Amino acid sequence: MAFFDWKEEYSVHIREVDKQHQKLVTLLNGLYDALKKGEGLEALGGILSELVSYTKTHFATEERLMKTHGYPGYLSHKEKHQKMTEKVLEYARKFESGEIRSPIEISNFLKEWLKKHIMDTDIGYSAFLNGRGVQ
């Protein structure tokens, strides 16, 4: 069993976005696999760096789609993206400075955030964009 199993209920029914969400899930599962091998601390820096980079790409995709199609919740959604980016950067900084020594804390935070973001926030634009032919 994976740390985070992708389920159909997480789908926003937009191929590009679902694929990106699945990539984020894969990164989290990679961190979990490293933790199980006792290599979590060593793997955390690289995975955090990749998460920061990939999250920016993912958020840019969502924001482009929302803006292009006139999603009314665009500004609010973009603000949530900014807050999450700041939070991940804060975790990365704390890890690099030695303030955080627990990859479990970070992996649990990321898992819960991703679930909540998809299920509570992204699902909100899903029907709107699907209704405009975005799939």
CSV table of C-alpha atoms in Angstrom, one decimal:
chain,number,residue,atom,x,y,z
A,1,MET,CA,0.0,0.0,0.0
A,2,ALA,CA,1.3,3.4,-0.9
A,3,PHE,CA,1.4,6.4,1.4
A,4,PHE,CA,-1.0,8.2,-0.8
A,5,ASP,CA,-3.2,6.1,-3.1
A,6,TRP,CA,-4.6,8.0,-6.1
A,7,LYS,CA,-8.4,7.6,-6.2
A,8,GLU,CA,-10.8,8.5,-9.0
A,9,GLU,CA,-12.6,10.9,-6.6
A,10,TYR,CA,-9.5,13.1,-6.7
A,11,SER,CA,-9.9,13.6,-10.5
A,12,VAL,CA,-10.9,17.1,-11.7
A,13,HIS,CA,-11.6,15.6,-15.1
A,14,ILE,CA,-8.9,17.7,-16.8
A,15,ARG,CA,-6.2,15.4,-18.1
A,16,GLU,CA,-3.3,17.8,-17.8
A,17,VAL,CA,-4.2,18.7,-14.2
A,18,ASP,CA,-5.0,15.1,-13.1
A,19,LYS,CA,-1.6,14.1,-14.5
A,20,GLN,CA,0.1,16.8,-12.5
A,21,HIS,CA,-1.7,15.9,-9.4
A,22,GLN,CA,-0.7,12.3,-9.9
A,23,LYS,CA,3.0,13.4,-10.3
A,24,LEU,CA,2.7,15.2,-6.9
A,25,VAL,CA,1.3,12.0,-5.4
A,26,THR,CA,4.2,10.1,-6.9
A,27,LEU,CA,6.7,12.5,-5.3
A,28,LEU,CA,5.0,12.1,-1.9
A,29,ASN,CA,5.1,8.3,-2.3
A,30,GLY,CA,8.8,8.6,-3.1
A,31,LEU,CA,9.5,10.4,0.1
A,32,TYR,CA,7.5,7.8,2.0
A,33,ASP,CA,9.4,5.0,0.3
A,34,ALA,CA,12.7,6.7,1.4
A,35,LEU,CA,11.3,6.9,4.9
A,36,LYS,CA,10.6,3.2,5.0
A,37,LYS,CA,14.2,2.5,3.9
A,38,GLY,CA,15.5,4.8,6.6
A,39,GLU,CA,16.7,7.3,4.0
A,40,GLY,CA,14.0,9.9,4.6
A,41,LEU,CA,16.3,12.7,5.8
A,42,GLU,CA,18.7,12.2,2.9
A,43,ALA,CA,15.9,12.1,0.4
A,44,LEU,CA,13.9,15.0,1.8
A,45,GLY,CA,16.1,17.9,0.4
A,46,GLY,CA,15.9,16.6,-3.1
A,47,ILE,CA,12.2,15.8,-2.9
A,48,LEU,CA,11.4,19.2,-1.4
A,49,SER,CA,13.3,20.9,-4.1
A,50,GLU,CA,11.4,18.9,-6.8
A,51,LEU,CA,8.1,19.6,-5.0
A,52,VAL,CA,8.8,23.4,-5.0
A,53,SER,CA,9.7,23.4,-8.6
A,54,TYR,CA,6.8,21.1,-9.8
A,55,THR,CA,4.2,22.8,-7.6
A,56,LYS,CA,5.0,26.1,-9.4
A,57,THR,CA,4.5,24.4,-12.7
A,58,HIS,CA,1.3,22.9,-11.6
A,59,PHE,CA,-0.1,26.1,-10.1
A,60,ALA,CA,0.8,28.0,-13.3
A,61,THR,CA,-1.2,25.4,-15.3
A,62,GLU,CA,-4.3,25.7,-13.1
A,63,GLU,CA,-4.0,29.5,-13.0
A,64,ARG,CA,-3.7,29.7,-16.8
A,65,LEU,CA,-6.8,27.5,-17.3
A,66,MET,CA,-8.8,29.5,-14.8
A,67,LYS,CA,-7.8,32.9,-16.2
A,68,THR,CA,-8.2,31.8,-19.8
A,69,HIS,CA,-11.8,30.6,-19.2
A,70,GLY,CA,-12.9,33.4,-16.8
A,71,TYR,CA,-13.2,31.3,-13.6
A,72,PRO,CA,-14.8,33.6,-11.1
A,73,GLY,CA,-12.8,32.2,-8.2
A,74,TYR,CA,-9.5,32.8,-9.9
A,75,LEU,CA,-8.1,35.4,-7.5
A,76,SER,CA,-9.0,33.4,-4.4
A,77,HIS,CA,-7.6,30.2,-5.8
A,78,LYS,CA,-4.4,32.0,-6.8
A,79,GLU,CA,-4.0,33.4,-3.3
A,80,LYS,CA,-4.3,29.8,-1.9
A,81,HIS,CA,-1.5,28.8,-4.3
A,82,GLN,CA,0.7,31.6,-3.1
A,83,LYS,CA,0.1,30.6,0.6
A,84,MET,CA,1.0,27.0,-0.2
A,85,THR,CA,4.1,28.0,-2.1
A,86,GLU,CA,5.2,30.1,0.9
A,87,LYS,CA,4.5,27.2,3.3
A,88,VAL,CA,6.5,24.7,1.2
A,89,LEU,CA,9.4,27.2,0.9
A,90,GLU,CA,9.3,27.7,4.6
A,91,TYR,CA,9.5,23.9,5.2
A,92,ALA,CA,12.4,23.8,2.7
A,93,ARG,CA,14.2,26.7,4.5
A,94,LYS,CA,13.6,25.1,7.9
A,95,PHE,CA,14.9,21.8,6.7
A,96,GLU,CA,18.1,23.4,5.2
A,97,SER,CA,18.8,25.3,8.4
A,98,GLY,CA,18.3,22.1,10.5
A,99,GLU,CA,15.2,23.4,12.3
A,100,ILE,CA,13.2,20.5,10.9
A,101,ARG,CA,14.7,17.0,11.3
A,102,SER,CA,11.5,15.0,10.7
A,103,PRO,CA,10.6,14.1,7.1
A,104,ILE,CA,7.5,12.5,8.6
A,105,GLU,CA,6.2,15.9,9.7
A,106,ILE,CA,6.7,17.3,6.2
A,107,SER,CA,5.3,14.3,4.3
A,108,ASN,CA,2.2,14.2,6.5
A,109,PHE,CA,1.6,18.0,6.0
A,110,LEU,CA,2.0,17.6,2.2
A,111,LYS,CA,-0.3,14.6,2.0
A,112,GLU,CA,-3.1,16.3,3.9
A,113,TRP,CA,-2.6,19.6,2.1
A,114,LEU,CA,-2.8,17.9,-1.3
A,115,LYS,CA,-5.9,15.9,-0.5
A,116,LYS,CA,-7.6,19.0,0.9
A,117,HIS,CA,-6.5,21.2,-1.9
A,118,ILE,CA,-7.8,18.8,-4.6
A,119,MET,CA,-11.1,17.9,-2.8
A,120,ASP,CA,-12.0,21.3,-1.4
A,121,THR,CA,-10.4,23.8,-3.8
A,122,ASP,CA,-9.7,22.2,-7.1
A,123,ILE,CA,-13.0,20.5,-7.3
A,124,GLY,CA,-14.5,24.0,-7.3
A,125,TYR,CA,-13.1,24.9,-10.7
A,126,SER,CA,-13.5,21.4,-12.1
A,127,ALA,CA,-17.2,21.7,-13.0
A,128,PHE,CA,-16.8,25.3,-14.3
A,129,LEU,CA,-13.9,24.4,-16.6
A,130,ASN,CA,-15.5,21.1,-17.7
A,131,GLY,CA,-18.6,23.1,-18.6
A,132,ARG,CA,-16.4,25.2,-20.9
A,133,GLY,CA,-15.1,22.1,-22.6
A,134,VAL,CA,-11.8,21.8,-20.8
A,135,GLN,CA,-10.9,18.2,-20.4
